[in-house]
XYZ file of C-alpha atoms in Angstrom:
771
model
C -50.198 -6.254 2.084
C -48.942 -7.544 -1.279
C -50.847 -6.149 -4.213
C -52.854 -8.504 -6.415
C -50.554 -9.328 -9.352
C -51.686 -8.219 -12.756
C -50.496 -11.459 -14.272
C -52.873 -13.446 -12.088
C -55.753 -11.121 -13.025
C -55.005 -11.743 -16.674
C -55.168 -15.482 -16.041
C -58.586 -15.232 -14.433
C -59.874 -13.032 -17.253
C -59.091 -15.859 -19.627
C -61.540 -18.036 -17.789
C -64.478 -16.350 -19.454
C -63.043 -16.764 -22.946
C -62.334 -19.714 -25.180
C -64.057 -22.534 -27.066
C -66.214 -25.415 -25.869
C -65.457 -28.060 -23.237
C -63.680 -30.695 -25.334
C -61.795 -28.151 -27.396
C -60.775 -26.258 -24.248
C -59.578 -29.527 -22.694
C -57.457 -30.360 -25.761
C -55.963 -26.877 -25.847
C -55.247 -27.135 -22.131
C -53.294 -30.344 -22.645
C -51.349 -28.755 -25.496
C -50.426 -25.752 -23.389
C -49.489 -27.998 -20.466
C -47.117 -29.977 -22.694
C -45.489 -26.696 -23.756
C -45.113 -25.584 -20.142
C -47.587 -22.691 -20.422
C -49.234 -23.565 -17.128
C -51.163 -20.308 -16.671
C -52.981 -20.754 -19.990
C -53.462 -24.478 -19.319
C -55.215 -23.719 -16.014
C -57.497 -21.256 -17.796
C -58.420 -23.801 -20.505
C -59.052 -26.653 -18.043
C -61.184 -24.340 -15.886
C -63.245 -23.415 -18.922
C -63.713 -27.093 -19.791
C -64.742 -27.981 -16.215
C -67.291 -25.139 -16.122
C -68.949 -26.679 -19.173
C -68.962 -30.178 -17.687
C -68.640 -30.022 -13.869
C -69.036 -33.775 -13.382
C -66.190 -34.763 -15.714
C -63.560 -36.442 -13.534
C -60.922 -36.212 -16.265
C -61.341 -32.449 -16.428
C -61.023 -32.174 -12.642
C -57.805 -34.221 -12.538
C -56.323 -32.251 -15.417
C -57.143 -28.970 -13.705
C -55.619 -30.103 -10.410
C -52.455 -31.273 -12.157
C -52.228 -27.979 -14.046
C -52.640 -25.997 -10.832
C -49.824 -27.977 -9.214
C -47.619 -27.465 -12.277
C -48.350 -23.744 -12.361
C -47.598 -23.470 -8.644
C -44.249 -25.199 -9.108
C -43.437 -23.020 -12.119
C -44.066 -19.770 -10.234
C -42.193 -21.117 -7.200
C -39.163 -21.693 -9.442
C -39.510 -18.162 -10.842
C -39.593 -16.806 -7.292
C -36.289 -18.545 -6.528
C -34.741 -16.787 -9.519
C -36.020 -13.412 -8.303
C -34.632 -14.106 -4.837
C -31.226 -14.904 -6.328
C -31.342 -11.505 -8.055
C -32.461 -9.868 -4.752
C -35.721 -8.682 -6.329
C -37.948 -9.143 -3.306
C -41.094 -7.559 -4.782
C -41.063 -9.815 -7.858
C -40.333 -12.853 -5.671
C -43.274 -12.063 -3.389
C -45.552 -11.666 -6.401
C -44.526 -15.048 -7.870
C -44.865 -16.784 -4.490
C -48.340 -15.350 -3.998
C -49.396 -16.736 -7.403
C -47.903 -20.138 -6.478
C -49.864 -20.221 -3.224
C -53.102 -19.207 -4.938
C -52.725 -22.007 -7.477
C -51.824 -24.649 -4.896
C -52.600 -23.795 -1.245
C -51.017 -27.121 -0.248
C -47.598 -25.936 -1.460
C -46.158 -25.372 2.000
C -42.723 -24.433 0.656
C -44.205 -21.551 -1.319
C -46.346 -20.326 1.569
C -43.431 -20.483 4.032
C -41.111 -18.673 1.631
C -43.818 -16.068 0.990
C -43.928 -15.275 4.693
C -40.115 -15.075 4.825
C -39.961 -12.725 1.836
C -42.674 -10.495 3.294
C -40.670 -10.280 6.537
C -37.545 -9.368 4.576
C -39.439 -6.639 2.731
C -40.771 -5.271 6.009
C -37.313 -5.287 7.627
C -35.788 -3.611 4.594
C -38.397 -0.859 4.661
C -37.831 -0.421 8.392
C -34.083 -0.121 7.833
C -34.652 2.493 5.138
C -36.904 4.445 7.460
C -34.313 4.132 10.225
C -31.543 5.414 7.942
C -33.712 8.322 6.853
C -34.531 9.013 10.491
C -30.821 8.823 11.370
C -29.957 11.450 8.765
C -32.810 13.628 10.045
C -31.625 13.312 13.649
C -28.070 14.104 12.534
C -29.242 17.257 10.734
C -31.275 18.375 13.769
C -28.318 17.802 16.093
C -26.006 19.837 13.880
C -28.536 22.655 13.695
C -28.806 22.961 17.458
C -27.041 25.838 19.164
C -23.634 25.104 20.626
C -24.070 25.079 24.435
C -21.765 28.010 25.118
C -22.648 31.301 26.916
C -23.336 34.397 24.804
C -23.795 38.068 25.582
C -27.342 39.358 25.829
C -26.991 43.058 24.886
C -26.611 43.989 21.271
C -25.518 47.314 19.871
C -26.721 47.942 16.323
C -24.379 50.902 15.920
C -21.022 50.502 14.120
C -18.144 51.339 16.471
C -15.817 54.283 15.847
C -12.863 54.303 18.207
C -9.597 56.251 17.962
C -6.796 56.253 20.541
C -3.124 57.149 20.217
C -0.542 55.696 22.619
C -3.273 54.960 25.149
C -3.553 52.262 27.759
C -4.770 49.048 26.140
C -6.753 48.239 29.289
C -8.604 51.566 29.108
C -9.267 51.065 25.394
C -10.885 47.675 26.033
C -12.923 49.037 28.935
C -14.141 51.930 26.789
C -15.071 49.480 24.046
C -17.051 47.434 26.559
C -18.899 50.507 27.797
C -20.003 51.312 24.246
C -21.703 47.882 24.061
C -22.772 47.661 27.696
C -20.439 44.730 28.447
C -18.342 44.296 31.563
C -14.658 43.696 30.760
C -12.518 41.710 33.199
C -8.803 40.896 32.928
C -6.895 37.742 33.784
C -4.258 38.006 36.514
C -1.566 37.364 33.902
C -2.590 40.348 31.784
C 0.033 43.120 31.412
C -1.035 46.534 30.222
C 0.820 48.425 27.474
C 0.478 51.401 25.158
C -1.499 50.896 21.987
C -2.754 52.980 19.080
C -6.048 52.093 17.443
C -8.070 53.681 14.649
C -11.243 51.729 13.831
C -14.438 52.904 12.204
C -17.476 51.224 10.684
C -16.963 47.912 12.518
C -19.122 46.074 15.032
C -18.195 45.531 18.642
C -17.174 41.921 17.970
C -15.031 42.857 14.959
C -13.280 45.589 16.932
C -12.696 43.222 19.863
C -11.351 40.492 17.558
C -8.940 42.869 15.832
C -7.552 44.404 19.008
C -7.075 41.067 20.803
C -5.557 39.434 17.714
C -2.917 42.112 17.215
C -1.963 42.163 20.903
C -1.902 38.365 21.305
C -4.919 38.212 23.574
C -8.111 36.211 23.570
C -11.385 36.518 25.418
C -13.953 34.252 26.998
C -17.600 34.978 27.769
C -18.388 34.368 31.437
C -22.073 35.253 31.441
C -24.517 37.295 29.396
C -23.011 40.602 30.561
C -19.331 39.838 31.203
C -16.263 38.642 29.339
C -12.640 38.271 30.408
C -9.471 39.204 28.506
C -6.664 36.609 28.723
C -3.071 36.637 27.383
C -2.567 34.219 24.513
C -0.717 31.056 25.511
C -1.091 27.300 25.527
C -1.455 27.053 29.299
C -4.071 29.820 29.332
C -5.967 28.110 26.508
C -6.043 24.890 28.479
C -7.381 26.769 31.490
C -10.081 28.790 29.715
C -11.184 26.894 26.591
C -14.479 25.051 26.961
C -14.393 21.281 26.326
C -17.244 19.394 24.712
C -17.949 15.704 24.241
C -19.427 14.356 21.025
C -19.867 10.866 19.566
C -19.733 10.351 15.802
C -21.448 7.249 14.380
C -19.686 5.986 11.267
C -21.602 4.403 8.410
C -18.799 3.097 6.194
C -15.311 3.992 7.452
C -13.289 1.864 9.866
C -13.438 3.203 13.415
C -9.735 2.766 14.226
C -8.500 4.295 10.958
C -10.831 7.281 11.291
C -9.854 7.775 14.932
C -6.151 7.832 14.049
C -6.848 10.307 11.237
C -8.748 12.658 13.552
C -6.124 12.468 16.306
C -3.294 13.169 13.867
C -4.884 16.089 11.991
C -7.225 17.723 14.504
C -4.866 17.245 17.446
C -7.510 15.716 19.737
C -5.878 13.611 22.438
C -8.963 12.490 24.365
C -10.575 10.067 21.925
C -11.749 6.453 21.880
C -13.315 4.147 19.284
C -16.058 1.530 19.614
C -15.555 -1.111 16.918
C -18.756 -3.044 17.621
C -20.895 0.081 17.318
C -18.762 1.737 14.632
C -18.459 4.984 16.579
C -15.752 7.281 17.890
C -16.091 9.566 20.904
C -14.081 12.796 21.054
C -13.476 15.398 23.750
C -12.192 18.763 22.542
C -12.922 22.412 22.000
C -15.818 23.405 19.716
C -13.301 24.321 16.988
C -11.557 20.960 17.262
C -14.874 19.104 17.105
C -15.929 21.095 14.029
C -12.565 20.265 12.480
C -13.041 16.566 13.291
C -16.594 16.590 11.913
C -15.343 17.861 8.551
C -12.659 15.158 8.481
C -15.180 12.414 9.305
C -17.755 13.589 6.762
C -15.082 13.704 4.043
C -13.806 10.195 4.809
C -16.945 8.326 5.908
C -17.856 7.371 2.347
C -19.176 4.067 1.086
C -16.464 1.812 -0.299
C -16.490 1.352 -4.034
C -17.562 -2.056 -5.348
C -16.497 -3.625 -8.626
C -17.946 -6.537 -10.599
C -15.120 -8.235 -12.513
C -15.955 -10.500 -15.445
C -13.141 -13.056 -15.722
C -12.659 -15.416 -18.655
C -9.918 -18.041 -18.405
C -9.086 -20.150 -21.483
C -6.605 -23.020 -21.212
C -5.748 -24.487 -24.626
C -3.719 -27.738 -24.708
C -2.680 -29.345 -28.024
C -1.027 -32.803 -28.317
C 0.242 -34.152 -31.679
C 1.710 -37.668 -32.125
C 3.132 -39.148 -35.335
C 4.509 -42.724 -35.678
C 5.629 -44.175 -39.074
C 8.165 -46.623 -40.588
C 9.075 -50.343 -40.277
C 9.648 -51.928 -36.897
C 11.088 -55.425 -36.435
C 9.813 -57.614 -33.648
C 13.402 -57.879 -32.346
C 16.375 -55.927 -33.553
C 18.916 -58.589 -32.341
C 20.494 -61.575 -34.268
C 22.196 -64.398 -32.338
C 23.792 -67.878 -32.791
C 23.784 -70.680 -30.175
C 25.963 -73.867 -30.184
C 23.751 -76.963 -29.623
C 25.507 -80.104 -30.944
C 22.898 -82.523 -29.542
C 19.891 -80.264 -30.123
C 18.559 -80.806 -26.595
C 17.098 -77.774 -24.728
C 19.112 -76.738 -21.725
C 22.286 -78.151 -23.134
C 23.887 -74.731 -22.927
C 24.006 -73.165 -19.445
C 25.900 -70.193 -18.073
C 27.224 -69.339 -21.516
C 28.999 -72.744 -21.806
C 28.087 -75.981 -23.610
C 29.297 -79.346 -22.320
C 30.512 -81.581 -25.249
C 32.323 -84.954 -25.097
C 35.855 -84.744 -26.394
C 35.547 -87.447 -29.073
C 32.841 -85.321 -30.749
C 35.023 -82.243 -31.254
C 36.455 -83.617 -34.483
C 33.006 -83.861 -36.077
C 31.704 -80.309 -35.275
C 30.224 -78.450 -38.303
C 27.581 -75.748 -39.104
C 24.778 -78.142 -38.271
C 25.667 -77.901 -34.584
C 24.785 -74.143 -34.405
C 21.262 -72.616 -34.029
C 20.783 -69.034 -35.385
C 18.018 -66.651 -33.970
C 16.690 -63.908 -36.331
C 13.612 -61.533 -36.123
C 10.485 -63.379 -37.172
C 8.100 -60.429 -37.837
C 8.157 -56.910 -39.266
C 5.570 -54.237 -38.298
C 4.714 -51.213 -40.397
C 3.420 -48.175 -38.390
C 1.467 -45.294 -39.932
C -0.091 -43.689 -36.854
C -0.980 -40.008 -36.556
C -3.081 -38.600 -33.661
C -3.950 -35.031 -32.610
C -5.940 -33.965 -29.544
C -7.007 -30.490 -28.357
C -8.318 -29.757 -24.882
C -10.067 -26.497 -23.923
C -10.937 -25.666 -20.326
C -13.039 -22.524 -20.232
C -14.127 -20.718 -17.051
C -16.096 -17.477 -16.959
C -16.760 -16.492 -13.337
C -17.951 -13.097 -12.112
C -16.274 -11.678 -9.034
C -17.725 -8.891 -6.905
C -15.077 -7.205 -4.790
C -15.078 -4.244 -2.414
C -12.518 -1.489 -2.799
C -9.220 -2.310 -1.133
C -10.331 -5.852 -0.264
C -8.522 -8.832 -1.757
C -10.545 -11.290 -3.869
C -9.208 -14.766 -4.672
C -10.197 -17.067 -7.545
C -8.789 -20.616 -7.523
C -9.506 -23.130 -10.299
C -7.589 -26.407 -10.302
C -7.003 -29.718 -8.595
C -5.330 -30.744 -5.341
C -2.126 -32.797 -5.712
C -0.773 -34.645 -2.643
C 2.901 -34.105 -1.762
C 4.598 -36.367 0.788
C 6.464 -34.675 3.632
C 8.773 -36.822 5.778
C 9.865 -35.815 9.251
C 12.169 -37.627 11.634
C 11.647 -37.980 15.336
C 13.881 -39.487 17.997
C 12.786 -42.860 19.343
C 14.460 -44.066 22.520
C 14.615 -47.894 22.343
C 17.709 -48.525 24.378
C 19.606 -46.265 22.011
C 18.736 -43.023 20.213
C 17.344 -43.775 16.771
C 15.457 -41.659 14.260
C 12.083 -42.885 13.040
C 10.631 -41.352 9.875
C 7.027 -40.186 9.760
C 5.411 -39.317 6.450
C 2.474 -36.947 6.062
C 0.875 -35.371 3.029
C 0.210 -31.797 2.086
C -1.855 -30.678 -0.884
C -0.896 -28.167 -3.521
C -3.378 -26.617 -5.900
C -2.487 -27.054 -9.558
C -4.345 -24.824 -12.000
C -5.132 -21.109 -12.078
C -4.977 -18.814 -9.051
C -6.096 -15.220 -9.546
C -5.724 -12.603 -6.809
C -7.342 -9.196 -7.504
C -7.540 -6.081 -5.313
C -9.632 -3.291 -6.919
C -9.581 0.447 -6.268
C -12.094 2.955 -7.636
C -10.985 6.559 -8.160
C -13.261 9.562 -7.869
C -13.020 10.113 -11.644
C -14.342 6.611 -12.396
C -11.096 4.786 -13.193
C -10.596 1.272 -11.831
C -7.174 0.117 -10.665
C -6.641 -3.620 -10.332
C -3.683 -4.966 -8.389
C -3.345 -8.344 -10.038
C -1.456 -11.525 -9.161
C -2.004 -14.480 -11.515
C -0.343 -17.854 -11.025
C -0.578 -20.757 -13.501
C 0.755 -24.158 -12.500
C 0.874 -27.515 -14.265
C 1.732 -31.013 -13.076
C 5.064 -32.023 -14.574
C 6.831 -35.352 -14.920
C 7.582 -37.396 -11.837
C 11.136 -37.451 -10.526
C 12.933 -40.106 -8.543
C 14.217 -38.565 -5.289
C 16.482 -40.836 -3.222
C 14.586 -43.693 -1.619
C 11.355 -41.699 -1.408
C 10.119 -43.015 -4.687
C 8.703 -41.036 -7.557
C 7.605 -37.524 -6.588
C 5.635 -35.007 -8.690
C 7.104 -31.839 -10.151
C 5.308 -28.615 -10.968
C 5.600 -26.053 -13.731
C 4.636 -22.592 -12.447
C 4.237 -19.240 -14.169
C 3.402 -16.130 -12.156
C 2.450 -12.603 -13.187
C 2.293 -9.569 -10.860
C 1.202 -6.109 -11.930
C -1.208 -3.198 -11.713
C -3.573 -2.208 -14.494
C -5.839 0.845 -14.768
C -9.065 0.516 -16.740
C -12.262 2.386 -17.364
C -15.682 0.967 -16.582
C -16.407 -1.794 -19.114
C -12.918 -1.757 -20.652
C -11.381 -5.201 -21.286
C -7.777 -6.180 -20.631
C -6.349 -9.408 -22.091
C -3.417 -11.254 -20.571
C -1.909 -13.750 -23.013
C 1.322 -15.175 -24.311
C 1.703 -17.638 -21.420
C 2.802 -20.425 -23.784
C 4.580 -23.669 -22.977
C 5.680 -26.160 -25.653
C 7.433 -29.570 -25.380
C 8.592 -31.538 -28.455
C 9.942 -35.114 -28.483
C 11.519 -36.899 -31.512
C 12.560 -40.598 -31.047
C 14.075 -42.957 -33.651
C 14.455 -46.785 -33.555
C 15.714 -49.143 -36.286
C 18.660 -51.128 -37.702
C 22.033 -49.665 -36.822
C 23.501 -47.657 -39.667
C 20.341 -47.322 -41.732
C 19.340 -44.008 -40.082
C 22.121 -42.302 -42.051
C 21.159 -43.779 -45.410
C 19.006 -41.195 -47.255
C 16.240 -43.498 -48.530
C 16.398 -46.522 -46.278
C 16.148 -44.392 -43.124
C 12.596 -43.507 -44.111
C 11.557 -47.134 -44.722
C 13.423 -49.415 -42.344
C 13.280 -47.223 -39.229
C 10.502 -46.535 -36.734
C 10.110 -42.816 -35.900
C 7.853 -41.180 -33.262
C 7.273 -37.435 -32.960
C 5.252 -35.905 -30.098
C 4.404 -32.216 -29.551
C 2.663 -30.814 -26.433
C 1.598 -27.168 -26.458
C -0.251 -25.328 -23.670
C -1.458 -21.700 -23.742
C -3.458 -19.725 -21.159
C -5.440 -16.552 -21.854
C -7.132 -14.338 -19.236
C -9.682 -11.640 -20.001
C -10.650 -9.089 -17.305
C -13.576 -6.661 -17.688
C -14.389 -4.583 -14.576
C -17.716 -2.813 -13.990
C -18.383 -0.272 -11.242
C -21.261 -1.362 -9.020
C -20.826 1.460 -6.514
C -18.401 4.367 -6.682
C -17.308 6.946 -4.099
C -19.951 9.665 -3.771
C -18.087 12.939 -3.476
C -19.811 16.284 -3.148
C -18.612 19.763 -3.885
C -18.454 20.482 -0.145
C -15.843 17.727 0.250
C -13.501 19.597 -2.107
C -13.923 23.088 -0.653
C -11.076 23.975 1.758
C -11.972 24.698 5.353
C -10.318 27.481 7.326
C -9.055 26.061 10.610
C -7.252 29.032 12.135
C -3.548 29.018 12.878
C -1.145 26.304 13.955
C -1.150 27.694 17.459
C -4.888 28.307 17.836
C -7.379 26.256 15.776
C -10.444 28.257 14.854
C -13.288 27.144 12.581
C -15.846 29.649 11.383
C -19.310 28.784 12.651
C -18.051 26.368 15.304
C -18.792 28.873 18.074
C -21.896 31.016 18.344
C -21.725 34.702 17.612
C -20.707 36.960 20.479
C -24.336 38.037 20.972
C -25.923 34.706 20.025
C -27.802 33.852 16.818
C -29.189 36.560 14.611
C -32.815 37.442 15.408
C -35.515 37.007 12.766
C -35.437 39.619 10.043
C -37.280 42.766 11.096
C -37.016 46.490 10.351
C -33.628 47.659 11.592
C -33.815 50.339 14.305
C -32.231 53.685 13.688
C -28.698 53.577 15.094
C -28.020 55.995 17.899
C -24.779 56.781 19.662
C -24.233 55.141 23.015
C -23.328 57.024 26.142
C -20.659 55.817 28.536
C -21.677 54.024 31.696
C -19.823 53.058 34.758
C -18.310 49.591 34.773
C -20.828 47.010 35.924
C -23.806 49.289 35.315
C -26.800 48.280 33.293
C -26.692 48.821 29.526
C -27.292 52.500 28.723
C -30.360 53.764 27.023
C -29.821 55.270 23.597
C -29.812 59.067 23.882
C -30.899 61.484 21.250
C -28.562 62.201 18.381
C -26.088 65.053 18.871
C -25.065 67.287 15.996
C -21.553 67.203 14.594
C -19.157 69.173 16.673
C -21.028 68.332 19.856
C -19.604 66.357 22.782
C -17.711 63.195 21.921
C -19.559 59.958 22.607
C -16.476 57.954 23.567
C -15.710 57.950 27.316
C -13.310 60.540 28.601
C -10.119 59.246 30.180
C -10.516 58.592 33.881
C -7.996 59.462 36.539
C -4.817 57.561 36.024
C -5.262 57.481 32.252
C -2.243 58.271 30.080
C -1.562 61.947 29.488
C -0.658 61.427 25.846
C -3.018 62.440 23.080
C -6.230 60.469 23.368
C -9.225 61.182 21.212
C -12.583 59.460 21.297
C -14.781 59.918 18.287
C -18.454 59.075 18.289
C -20.145 57.003 15.596
C -20.871 58.450 12.150
C -24.137 60.100 11.277
C -27.122 57.879 11.997
C -27.947 55.447 9.217
C -31.000 53.311 8.676
C -29.086 50.099 7.890
C -25.627 48.724 8.507
C -23.763 48.115 5.223
C -23.148 44.422 4.460
C -19.639 44.948 3.028
C -17.382 46.710 5.505
C -14.141 48.409 4.480
C -10.850 46.610 4.930
C -8.917 47.677 8.018
C -5.108 47.737 8.007
C -2.845 47.628 11.062
C 0.676 46.655 12.095
C 1.321 43.492 14.097
C 2.973 43.938 16.507
C 2.418 47.686 16.788
C 5.969 48.096 18.100
C 9.143 46.410 16.832
C 12.162 46.163 19.132
C 15.569 45.043 17.829
C 19.273 45.572 18.428
C 21.925 47.253 16.320
C 23.068 44.874 13.596
C 20.272 42.370 14.261
C 17.199 41.632 12.148
C 13.520 41.703 13.058
C 10.129 41.357 11.400
C 6.987 43.400 11.299
C 3.673 42.422 9.720
C 1.136 44.562 7.896
C -2.266 42.942 8.551
C -5.458 43.365 6.515
C -8.700 42.585 8.364
C -11.830 41.636 6.376
C -10.207 41.367 2.938
C -12.294 39.799 0.174
C -11.234 38.318 -3.186
C -7.799 39.963 -3.129
C -5.760 39.362 -6.290
C -2.936 41.860 -5.775
C -1.463 44.006 -2.989
C 0.569 47.186 -3.581
C 2.229 48.931 -0.635
C 4.641 51.855 -0.214
C 6.437 52.228 3.157
C 8.420 55.153 4.581
C 10.936 55.015 7.461
C 14.057 56.645 8.899
C 17.014 55.312 6.858
C 19.497 56.354 9.532
C 17.734 54.254 12.198
C 16.766 51.048 10.373
C 17.016 49.440 6.982
C 14.226 47.534 5.200
C 16.169 44.446 4.107
C 13.315 42.655 2.302
C 9.552 42.562 1.728
C 7.766 39.222 1.498
C 4.135 38.138 0.879
C 2.216 37.475 4.093
C 0.269 34.443 5.228
C -3.030 35.701 3.777
C -1.516 35.541 0.279
C 0.219 32.165 0.702
C -2.047 30.283 3.136
C -3.496 27.908 0.512
C -0.084 27.092 -0.968
C -0.464 29.122 -4.175
C 2.662 31.055 -5.176
C 2.578 34.842 -5.118
C 4.525 36.850 -7.682
C 6.629 39.681 -6.265
C 7.930 43.021 -7.568
C 10.061 44.982 -5.068
C 11.942 48.275 -5.027
C 14.046 49.064 -1.921
C 15.481 52.555 -1.505
C 16.877 54.549 1.404
C 13.864 55.637 3.493
C 11.305 54.202 1.060
C 10.261 50.677 0.070
C 7.712 49.572 -2.503
C 6.339 46.078 -3.245
C 3.636 44.454 -5.294
C 2.454 40.868 -4.703
C 0.127 39.091 -7.154
C -1.899 35.857 -6.791
C -3.464 33.735 -9.581
C -6.798 33.549 -7.702
C -8.506 35.714 -5.112
C -8.131 35.181 -1.377
C -10.526 36.124 1.410
C -10.001 36.539 5.130
C -7.861 38.376 7.652
C -4.093 38.073 8.004
C -0.714 39.490 7.118
C -0.363 40.708 3.541
C 3.217 41.989 3.795
C 6.079 40.795 6.028
C 8.709 43.523 6.555
C 12.297 42.412 7.285
C 14.102 45.128 9.309
C 17.739 45.567 10.309
C 18.846 47.930 13.092
C 21.500 50.501 12.153
C 21.871 52.717 15.238
C 20.319 53.036 18.656
C 17.216 55.159 18.876
C 13.510 55.156 18.189
C 11.390 56.144 15.240
C 8.378 55.081 13.220
C 7.534 53.145 10.080
C 4.450 54.277 8.181
C 2.359 53.288 5.174
C 2.366 55.905 2.421
C -0.146 54.014 0.300
C -1.913 50.629 0.348
C -3.896 49.328 -2.641
C -5.837 46.028 -2.753
C -6.797 44.878 -6.246
C -9.934 42.743 -5.966
C -11.942 40.710 -8.433
C -14.582 43.416 -8.663
C -12.330 46.492 -8.535
C -9.747 48.325 -6.426
C -9.888 49.187 -2.704
C -7.657 51.622 -0.832
C -7.869 50.989 2.921
C -7.098 53.829 5.323
C -3.374 53.747 6.250
C -2.872 52.354 9.762
C -1.205 54.225 12.561
C 2.601 54.142 12.123
C 4.421 51.312 13.849
C 6.986 52.318 16.456
C 10.531 51.033 15.886
C 12.974 50.883 18.799
C 16.640 50.004 18.187
C 18.604 49.117 21.296
C 22.403 49.244 21.514
């Protein structure tokens, strides 16, 4: 319901004020003549209240009500043109109250109220859409998770043990059944992990050994060798539809397919949506791409001023004879028509009496003196305002249409092949044509790709038998300008000038210094045309970028995309905050058994809590260490773990190979210092390079290296800190002689933003050199 306008209340309050009847009537007429219809209605109402039977007062009041209704109806049209629906509804309501018979106002009032209702409904729908989108994103990804949860940090140590037994022992500590894919191949592996959770330990071991895992149900997961075919077989696929608000569906679809690598995708242009089928990581990757690109297009209001100045000056002065020719004609008899064809017929006996009286001389009979000077200036000024969307072309055309004949010939078969001409007309616009394509940058600059063409109608030219055809004078400007909001750019200097100087008079006098000014007729004409264009852009709507759009997103490796948060945690979402239970060591259980109950704490030196090797286990040294002393809480910041990837390097004599030193859980690393030791008779460290963790974002890493026999030292420095897990040092090896040995870390120092961290040196990597 539209609120009662305050302006109308003020009008009705005036009804109780004012002078007497006659005076109020006179004031009402004065206000009506000025166009102040609201005050006029108040005065006439006051006069009619004093004299209700006065017909003149009634007619004046009715006329004033009609005038006021029309005035407010006109004001409502102005508000509608400015898209101010509330003000338009208020003015229309006043118009209807003044004159209920104004059907146009009442109909428009109903239309405006419907527009206001639809607009409010659309706003509510958009707000509801954003709410639904937020709820959908907050829902749990429909993937299976493990139900048991071990609050105890894992401590696991094995040397040259079976990787399969290590994973099974790790599963027993958490009460999880571990299965293996039929393509899995067991191998020896050395692991030394402490103070990490079950998921962190599982991620580190599978990452180093090129394995991945998949949860089958709440108690079981399977270990699978890393490979594209295995990923296709095991990775879960999900379907999701993204509804675009601003971006083009086809462009966004192509962007997602190119970057995120999703092949199963389709767009719906009519609905503005794209449907994708991919892994949870790929869909999270695509969602970030869509959110960063589905922004409202920028809009620019361009104030254009076009000024066409044409000046014409004409000067005519001097003496002009009526005819500049003198002639003599032989007429002996004086009769008209006696001379014909340049000959005069005369009888022979009259030839002896011919004299000057037989000749008639023709001379100019009048002399005109001209002192004419005229000057005319024409200005054509246009000041339109153009509203253009970013990247969309906007055209402004000001001029007139000039017809141009076009003749075509067609074959007519009338007993013989003849060509019959057919003439048609095309129209060409003569004037100013302005083509502008705006672009709005994130910093607020406006780039205008501008094409301006100025054409004039020239003199007509005779072309063959086609008659006189028009000619055109065209000037064209192409360019790109970059302006700030409200900054004005002026395009000028497009000047054209034509001068004509003609002289007529008695032959020979034009070279006489004084007489050429008096006895000659001279005409000078000067035409000058100049065009100026002024452009002033204003940003109506700019791209709305957020800080989240500029923050990089980790998407895993080129082989395996992985987005943090795309998949649920191994044991599902974190439970509500509650007092943490006291961690207790877990006891081993048989595979497939129920999760073990937490036993009482054993003193140091007691039995180990890790499972003892079963029959068939490797006979090499294998040590299982239980968890550290019970703690009340798990520390938030866990120490960085270092390991070699792969744990064993195999190469041939004379050939090169690589070995990576990986840091897991590094935070804000600015510098890495490492010292390596090896057997100089077996291999040679040819080079040390910064790993992917230090160069992943494209920032250069400074390097200081010292390579000696049996010992190598390197220091890599970044300008900003890096966080994550990955290789920090890449070791380039060269085989010298056949044999086997080890390569160890003497010291490893990570310089962080808040201090220095020295991770525990990893188990030495085994190096095998084949002949």
